[in-house]
């Protein structure tokens, strides 16, 4: 975990900035504008991605805005330059999914992840541009996926951890039919300036309760819990140093206009007097592979790597989180070389402590 890898494991692509929803906690700055990615951007990215995919597993993640708002015809054109070895994923609010979109996903082999925060009462902040609840439209999209036998993941945002919520959510997603679930504690990020400071005991208790719910019926791959358990097992086996990659994955995000932001998709679309637009280059003028090879020279990236080293030397949880995320540092601390953030506390430290708390509370009594 020193420096940035020259070859990523996946690329994030923004086919449009537009989103048909207006979720209260959304971080995206341009979601009311329909700025679509031209085909030339996809062609330029594919020129670097196709050789990478030929050498091993590689994914392109279509992320918005709402990617489906670009329309099937335009999205098909953006997919076309990528070779057959490239895996495609889409993160969607599901409100536009119908039979035609399901046929599209099947034809192109696209893996779908749906953003939904749990049962109706938990989705009050996922609303249309007119302020109306989006829940029924989300469920209609999920029903279409299930009708066509398409597997899907789910991603939920938790704004207010409280007793009973973890069990409620897990049971809901079991019934929803997803096979993978990710849980994000709400983050102070982008245009969402609401505080993410949470009571430590409440957050730790939420994660501990979620472990218990999952263990009773582990049919869903639960992203955060399974990663925590892998880490704990590696610590016990003395192999934890092997979990983190040797170098940071650059996670390049290619914006609609071809500009490339590394490490944190959430920085795309923002500018700062000190750091500019955070981009390390544009694929319309420089090959993606060349941009990533020089990403470490981007000024803010160097500052972030300094912060990672500060975490390494000061934080006992470094082996679990690897130094945190650049966007969380920037939006919470105003710079990149700080260390602990509220996001670290909620989604790394208290996550691991919750898993350990559950283990302590349910350990077998001594013989």
Short mmCIF file of C-alpha atoms in Angstrom, two decimals:
data_model
loop_
_atom_site.label_atom_id
_atom_site.label_comp_id
_atom_site.label_asym_id
_atom_site.label_seq_id
_atom_site.Cartn_x
_atom_site.Cartn_y
_atom_site.Cartn_z
CA UNK A 1 0.00 0.00 0.00
CA UNK A 2 2.63 2.49 -1.07
CA UNK A 3 1.98 4.69 -4.09
CA UNK A 4 -0.60 4.21 -6.83
CA UNK A 5 -0.86 1.23 -9.17
CA UNK A 6 -0.50 1.96 -12.87
CA UNK A 7 -3.29 -0.47 -13.80
CA UNK A 8 -6.67 -0.29 -12.01
CA UNK A 9 -9.02 -3.18 -11.31
CA UNK A 10 -11.99 -1.23 -12.63
CA UNK A 11 -12.96 2.09 -14.23
CA UNK A 12 -15.98 4.22 -13.29
CA UNK A 13 -17.75 5.85 -16.26
CA UNK A 14 -20.31 8.67 -16.10
CA UNK A 15 -22.61 8.33 -19.14
CA UNK A 16 -24.65 11.34 -18.00
CA UNK A 17 -24.67 13.76 -15.09
CA UNK A 18 -28.49 13.73 -15.01
CA UNK A 19 -30.50 11.98 -12.33
CA UNK A 20 -34.29 11.75 -12.34
CA UNK A 21 -34.31 11.65 -8.53
CA UNK A 22 -33.28 14.32 -6.04
CA UNK A 23 -32.24 12.34 -2.97
CA UNK A 24 -31.64 14.53 0.06
CA UNK A 25 -28.25 13.03 0.91
CA UNK A 26 -26.89 12.88 -2.66
CA UNK A 27 -23.37 14.26 -3.16
CA UNK A 28 -23.54 14.89 -6.94
CA UNK A 29 -23.27 18.55 -8.00
CA UNK A 30 -24.67 18.37 -11.56
CA UNK A 31 -27.53 15.91 -11.22
CA UNK A 32 -30.11 18.39 -12.60
CA UNK A 33 -28.14 18.83 -15.85
CA UNK A 34 -28.14 16.38 -18.76
CA UNK A 35 -24.50 16.38 -19.84
CA UNK A 36 -23.95 13.18 -21.79
CA UNK A 37 -20.70 11.42 -22.48
CA UNK A 38 -19.79 11.54 -26.19
CA UNK A 39 -18.83 8.31 -27.94
CA UNK A 40 -15.26 9.57 -28.41
CA UNK A 41 -14.72 9.41 -24.64
CA UNK A 42 -15.81 5.77 -24.44
CA UNK A 43 -13.62 4.90 -27.43
CA UNK A 44 -10.60 6.54 -25.79
CA UNK A 45 -11.17 4.69 -22.49
CA UNK A 46 -11.68 1.36 -24.28
CA UNK A 47 -8.33 1.74 -26.02
CA UNK A 48 -6.64 1.32 -22.61
CA UNK A 49 -9.20 -0.94 -20.95
CA UNK A 50 -9.39 -3.67 -23.61
CA UNK A 51 -5.71 -4.69 -23.25
CA UNK A 52 -6.07 -4.70 -19.45
CA UNK A 53 -9.15 -6.93 -19.68
CA UNK A 54 -7.31 -9.33 -21.98
CA UNK A 55 -4.77 -9.90 -19.18
CA UNK A 56 -7.25 -10.58 -16.36
CA UNK A 57 -10.64 -9.79 -14.88
CA UNK A 58 -11.61 -6.15 -15.44
CA UNK A 59 -14.82 -4.16 -14.87
CA UNK A 60 -16.37 -0.95 -16.12
CA UNK A 61 -18.88 0.54 -13.67
CA UNK A 62 -21.49 2.87 -15.18
CA UNK A 63 -22.38 5.41 -12.52
CA UNK A 64 -24.14 8.76 -12.76
CA UNK A 65 -26.16 10.70 -12.26
CA UNK A 66 -28.58 7.97 -13.15
CA UNK A 67 -26.91 5.96 -15.93
CA UNK A 68 -30.23 4.78 -17.37
CA UNK A 69 -31.23 8.42 -17.93
CA UNK A 70 -28.78 8.38 -20.85
CA UNK A 71 -31.19 6.08 -22.69
CA UNK A 72 -30.66 2.60 -24.13
CA UNK A 73 -29.50 3.76 -27.54
CA UNK A 74 -26.81 6.06 -26.17
CA UNK A 75 -25.67 3.61 -23.50
CA UNK A 76 -25.40 0.87 -26.14
CA UNK A 77 -23.18 3.13 -28.23
CA UNK A 78 -20.94 3.79 -25.21
CA UNK A 79 -20.67 0.05 -24.49
CA UNK A 80 -19.79 -0.89 -28.06
CA UNK A 81 -16.04 0.01 -28.04
CA UNK A 82 -15.33 -2.32 -25.11
CA UNK A 83 -14.20 -5.86 -25.87
CA UNK A 84 -15.98 -9.06 -24.80
CA UNK A 85 -13.60 -9.63 -21.87
CA UNK A 86 -14.78 -6.45 -20.11
CA UNK A 87 -17.40 -6.92 -17.38
CA UNK A 88 -20.03 -4.19 -17.16
CA UNK A 89 -21.85 -3.07 -14.01
CA UNK A 90 -24.45 -0.35 -13.53
CA UNK A 91 -25.43 1.44 -10.32
CA UNK A 92 -29.05 2.55 -10.69
CA UNK A 93 -31.98 3.86 -8.65
CA UNK A 94 -34.10 1.29 -10.57
CA UNK A 95 -36.98 3.71 -11.23
CA UNK A 96 -36.51 3.48 -15.01
CA UNK A 97 -36.09 -0.29 -15.21
CA UNK A 98 -38.76 -2.05 -17.27
CA UNK A 99 -38.91 -5.11 -19.52
CA UNK A 100 -36.96 -3.36 -22.28
CA UNK A 101 -34.15 -2.41 -19.91
CA UNK A 102 -34.03 -5.97 -18.56
CA UNK A 103 -33.62 -7.27 -22.11
CA UNK A 104 -30.83 -4.72 -22.56
CA UNK A 105 -29.03 -5.88 -19.41
CA UNK A 106 -29.29 -9.51 -20.50
CA UNK A 107 -28.10 -8.79 -24.04
CA UNK A 108 -25.03 -6.88 -22.85
CA UNK A 109 -24.28 -9.02 -19.79
CA UNK A 110 -24.61 -6.06 -17.43
CA UNK A 111 -24.61 -6.71 -13.71
CA UNK A 112 -27.13 -4.45 -11.89
CA UNK A 113 -26.84 -2.84 -8.46
CA UNK A 114 -29.92 -1.08 -7.09
CA UNK A 115 -29.86 1.84 -4.66
CA UNK A 116 -32.65 1.43 -2.09
CA UNK A 117 -32.59 2.16 1.63
CA UNK A 118 -34.92 -0.53 2.94
CA UNK A 119 -38.69 -0.63 3.43
CA UNK A 120 -40.93 2.28 2.48
CA UNK A 121 -40.54 4.15 5.78
CA UNK A 122 -36.74 4.10 5.37
CA UNK A 123 -36.81 5.63 1.89
CA UNK A 124 -38.22 9.04 2.74
CA UNK A 125 -35.15 10.87 1.43
CA UNK A 126 -35.20 9.13 -1.96
CA UNK A 127 -37.58 11.43 -3.83
CA UNK A 128 -38.35 12.59 -7.37
CA UNK A 129 -37.52 16.06 -8.64
CA UNK A 130 -41.05 17.01 -7.65
CA UNK A 131 -40.42 15.86 -4.08
CA UNK A 132 -42.60 12.74 -4.33
CA UNK A 133 -41.53 9.40 -2.82
CA UNK A 134 -39.74 7.19 -5.32
CA UNK A 135 -40.25 3.92 -3.46
CA UNK A 136 -43.04 2.43 -5.59
CA UNK A 137 -41.07 3.09 -8.77
CA UNK A 138 -37.97 1.49 -7.24
CA UNK A 139 -39.96 -1.62 -6.36
CA UNK A 140 -41.43 -1.77 -9.86
CA UNK A 141 -37.89 -1.80 -11.27
CA UNK A 142 -36.82 -4.54 -8.86
CA UNK A 143 -39.92 -6.55 -9.79
CA UNK A 144 -38.90 -6.34 -13.45
CA UNK A 145 -35.42 -7.65 -12.63
CA UNK A 146 -36.89 -10.57 -10.71
CA UNK A 147 -39.44 -11.28 -13.44
CA UNK A 148 -36.61 -11.66 -15.93
CA UNK A 149 -34.48 -13.73 -13.57
CA UNK A 150 -31.68 -11.16 -13.45
CA UNK A 151 -29.54 -11.27 -10.29
CA UNK A 152 -28.89 -7.90 -8.65
CA UNK A 153 -27.03 -6.29 -5.79
CA UNK A 154 -28.40 -3.65 -3.45
CA UNK A 155 -26.82 -0.59 -1.86
CA UNK A 156 -28.46 1.09 1.13
CA UNK A 157 -27.68 4.37 2.89
CA UNK A 158 -28.22 4.50 6.65
CA UNK A 159 -28.60 7.99 8.05
CA UNK A 160 -29.65 7.29 11.63
CA UNK A 161 -28.40 4.01 13.15
CA UNK A 162 -30.69 2.85 15.93
CA UNK A 163 -31.51 -0.39 17.76
CA UNK A 164 -33.54 -2.80 15.63
CA UNK A 165 -32.69 -1.15 12.33
CA UNK A 166 -30.01 -3.60 11.25
CA UNK A 167 -32.31 -6.59 11.69
CA UNK A 168 -35.13 -4.78 9.91
CA UNK A 169 -32.91 -3.95 6.96
CA UNK A 170 -31.39 -7.40 6.65
CA UNK A 171 -34.78 -9.11 6.71
CA UNK A 172 -36.05 -6.65 4.11
CA UNK A 173 -33.19 -7.34 1.70
CA UNK A 174 -33.61 -11.09 2.14
CA UNK A 175 -37.20 -10.67 0.94
CA UNK A 176 -36.19 -8.22 -1.81
CA UNK A 177 -34.15 -10.95 -3.47
CA UNK A 178 -30.71 -9.34 -3.89
CA UNK A 179 -27.67 -11.56 -3.65
CA UNK A 180 -25.16 -8.93 -2.49
CA UNK A 181 -25.79 -6.06 -0.05
CA UNK A 182 -23.67 -3.04 0.75
CA UNK A 183 -24.44 -0.66 3.63
CA UNK A 184 -23.18 2.94 3.66
CA UNK A 185 -23.50 5.12 6.74
CA UNK A 186 -24.43 8.55 5.32
CA UNK A 187 -21.37 10.64 4.49
CA UNK A 188 -20.71 14.38 4.54
CA UNK A 189 -19.63 14.64 0.94
CA UNK A 190 -20.03 16.80 -2.13
CA UNK A 191 -23.14 18.95 -1.99
CA UNK A 192 -24.42 16.99 1.02
CA UNK A 193 -23.20 19.10 3.91
CA UNK A 194 -25.23 17.42 6.64
CA UNK A 195 -23.07 16.24 9.51
CA UNK A 196 -22.23 12.56 9.66
CA UNK A 197 -21.13 12.67 13.30
CA UNK A 198 -22.96 9.81 14.99
CA UNK A 199 -23.11 8.38 18.51
CA UNK A 200 -20.31 5.83 18.74
CA UNK A 201 -22.31 3.28 20.71
CA UNK A 202 -25.25 3.51 18.30
CA UNK A 203 -23.08 2.89 15.24
CA UNK A 204 -21.10 0.08 16.85
CA UNK A 205 -24.35 -1.49 18.03
CA UNK A 206 -25.81 -1.23 14.51
CA UNK A 207 -22.91 -3.17 13.00
CA UNK A 208 -22.94 -5.76 15.80
CA UNK A 209 -26.67 -6.30 15.28
CA UNK A 210 -26.16 -6.62 11.53
CA UNK A 211 -23.61 -9.39 12.06
CA UNK A 212 -26.15 -11.25 14.19
CA UNK A 213 -28.90 -10.90 11.60
CA UNK A 214 -26.57 -12.13 8.84
CA UNK A 215 -25.32 -15.10 10.83
CA UNK A 216 -28.87 -16.33 11.45
CA UNK A 217 -29.50 -16.55 7.69
CA UNK A 218 -26.37 -15.80 5.61
CA UNK A 219 -27.97 -16.10 2.17
CA UNK A 220 -26.82 -12.61 1.15
CA UNK A 221 -23.20 -11.66 0.61
CA UNK A 222 -22.95 -8.77 3.06
CA UNK A 223 -20.08 -6.61 1.81
CA UNK A 224 -18.92 -4.86 4.99
CA UNK A 225 -19.38 -7.81 7.32
CA UNK A 226 -17.65 -10.35 5.12
CA UNK A 227 -14.67 -8.05 4.60
CA UNK A 228 -14.42 -7.50 8.37
CA UNK A 229 -14.49 -11.23 9.04
CA UNK A 230 -11.83 -11.88 6.40
CA UNK A 231 -9.63 -9.29 8.08
CA UNK A 232 -10.22 -10.69 11.56
CA UNK A 233 -9.44 -14.20 10.32
CA UNK A 234 -6.26 -13.00 8.63
CA UNK A 235 -5.12 -11.28 11.84
CA UNK A 236 -5.62 -14.52 13.77
CA UNK A 237 -3.75 -16.44 11.07
CA UNK A 238 -0.92 -13.90 10.95
CA UNK A 239 -1.58 -13.12 7.27
CA UNK A 240 -3.24 -9.69 7.52
CA UNK A 241 -0.36 -8.02 5.68
CA UNK A 242 -1.43 -9.94 2.58
CA UNK A 243 -4.94 -8.45 2.46
CA UNK A 244 -4.13 -4.93 1.31
CA UNK A 245 -2.75 -4.49 -2.21
CA UNK A 246 0.89 -3.52 -2.63
CA UNK A 247 -0.19 -0.24 -4.25
CA UNK A 248 -3.41 1.77 -4.11
CA UNK A 249 -5.97 1.04 -6.82
CA UNK A 250 -6.32 4.35 -8.72
CA UNK A 251 -10.10 3.80 -9.24
CA UNK A 252 -10.19 6.19 -12.21
CA UNK A 253 -13.51 7.97 -12.69
CA UNK A 254 -14.05 9.20 -16.22
CA UNK A 255 -16.48 12.12 -16.23
CA UNK A 256 -18.91 12.82 -19.04
CA UNK A 257 -16.37 15.16 -20.68
CA UNK A 258 -13.43 12.73 -20.49
CA UNK A 259 -11.67 14.23 -17.47
CA UNK A 260 -10.19 11.64 -15.12
CA UNK A 261 -10.27 11.83 -11.32
CA UNK A 262 -8.42 9.13 -9.41
CA UNK A 263 -8.98 7.52 -6.00
CA UNK A 264 -12.41 9.06 -5.23
CA UNK A 265 -15.31 9.23 -7.72
CA UNK A 266 -17.00 11.70 -5.38
CA UNK A 267 -14.49 14.43 -6.30
CA UNK A 268 -15.58 14.50 -9.95
CA UNK A 269 -17.42 17.67 -10.91
CA UNK A 270 -15.96 19.80 -8.10
CA UNK A 271 -13.29 22.50 -8.18
CA UNK A 272 -11.16 24.10 -5.49
CA UNK A 273 -8.93 27.21 -5.54
CA UNK A 274 -5.98 25.12 -4.38
CA UNK A 275 -6.55 21.87 -6.27
CA UNK A 276 -8.38 22.96 -9.42
CA UNK A 277 -10.86 20.40 -10.77
CA UNK A 278 -9.03 17.43 -9.15
CA UNK A 279 -8.49 15.80 -12.54
CA UNK A 280 -5.23 14.15 -13.58
CA UNK A 281 -5.88 14.53 -17.30
CA UNK A 282 -8.45 14.00 -20.04
CA UNK A 283 -8.75 10.86 -22.17
CA UNK A 284 -9.56 12.97 -25.24
CA UNK A 285 -6.00 14.32 -25.21
CA UNK A 286 -4.00 11.71 -23.23
CA UNK A 287 -4.42 7.91 -23.11
CA UNK A 288 -5.92 6.67 -19.85
CA UNK A 289 -2.93 4.41 -19.23
CA UNK A 290 -0.61 7.42 -19.50
CA UNK A 291 -2.80 9.51 -17.19
CA UNK A 292 -2.69 6.81 -14.51
CA UNK A 293 1.06 6.33 -14.86
CA UNK A 294 1.49 10.02 -13.91
CA UNK A 295 -1.39 10.35 -11.43
CA UNK A 296 0.97 10.49 -8.48
CA UNK A 297 2.22 13.84 -9.74
CA UNK A 298 -1.23 15.43 -9.37
CA UNK A 299 -0.68 17.86 -6.43
CA UNK A 300 -3.64 16.81 -4.29
CA UNK A 301 -2.78 13.13 -4.81
CA UNK A 302 0.65 13.69 -3.32
CA UNK A 303 -0.96 15.38 -0.32
CA UNK A 304 -3.33 12.42 0.07
CA UNK A 305 -0.46 9.92 -0.01
CA UNK A 306 1.19 11.93 2.79
CA UNK A 307 -2.02 11.50 4.78
CA UNK A 308 -2.02 7.76 4.12
CA UNK A 309 1.46 7.52 5.58
CA UNK A 310 0.31 9.51 8.62
CA UNK A 311 -2.50 6.99 9.09
CA UNK A 312 -0.08 4.10 8.73
CA UNK A 313 2.12 5.44 11.52
CA UNK A 314 -0.66 6.50 13.90
CA UNK A 315 -3.78 4.35 13.47
CA UNK A 316 -4.15 0.78 14.77
CA UNK A 317 -6.91 0.20 12.20
CA UNK A 318 -4.70 0.95 9.18
CA UNK A 319 -4.40 -2.70 8.20
CA UNK A 320 -8.19 -2.87 7.95
CA UNK A 321 -8.96 0.34 6.04
CA UNK A 322 -5.70 1.16 4.27
CA UNK A 323 -5.81 4.87 4.98
CA UNK A 324 -9.37 5.88 4.16
CA UNK A 325 -10.81 7.71 1.16
CA UNK A 326 -9.60 10.96 -0.35
CA UNK A 327 -13.06 12.51 -0.75
CA UNK A 328 -13.96 11.97 2.90
CA UNK A 329 -10.80 13.78 4.00
CA UNK A 330 -11.41 16.65 1.64
CA UNK A 331 -15.09 17.23 2.39
CA UNK A 332 -14.75 16.71 6.14
CA UNK A 333 -11.33 18.22 6.84
CA UNK A 334 -10.84 20.59 3.91
CA UNK A 335 -7.54 18.96 2.89
CA UNK A 336 -6.08 15.56 2.00
CA UNK A 337 -3.26 15.01 4.47
CA UNK A 338 -5.40 14.75 7.59
CA UNK A 339 -6.06 11.42 9.21
CA UNK A 340 -9.18 10.28 11.06
CA UNK A 341 -12.60 11.37 9.75
CA UNK A 342 -16.17 10.72 10.82
CA UNK A 343 -16.40 8.34 7.88
CA UNK A 344 -13.43 6.41 9.31
CA UNK A 345 -15.17 6.20 12.65
CA UNK A 346 -18.57 5.17 11.33
CA UNK A 347 -17.65 2.80 8.52
CA UNK A 348 -14.23 1.42 9.46
CA UNK A 349 -13.44 1.68 13.18
CA UNK A 350 -16.96 1.10 14.52
CA UNK A 351 -17.65 -1.50 11.86
CA UNK A 352 -14.72 -3.61 13.03
CA UNK A 353 -15.55 -2.95 16.67
CA UNK A 354 -19.15 -4.00 16.05
CA UNK A 355 -18.02 -7.29 14.51
CA UNK A 356 -15.71 -7.91 17.47
CA UNK A 357 -18.45 -6.92 19.93
CA UNK A 358 -20.77 -9.50 18.40
CA UNK A 359 -18.01 -12.13 18.60
CA UNK A 360 -17.38 -11.36 22.28
CA UNK A 361 -21.07 -11.47 23.13
CA UNK A 362 -21.55 -14.81 21.37
CA UNK A 363 -18.33 -16.64 22.13
CA UNK A 364 -18.70 -20.18 23.39
CA UNK A 365 -18.34 -20.55 27.17
CA UNK A 366 -15.13 -22.17 28.33
CA UNK A 367 -15.37 -25.93 28.75
#
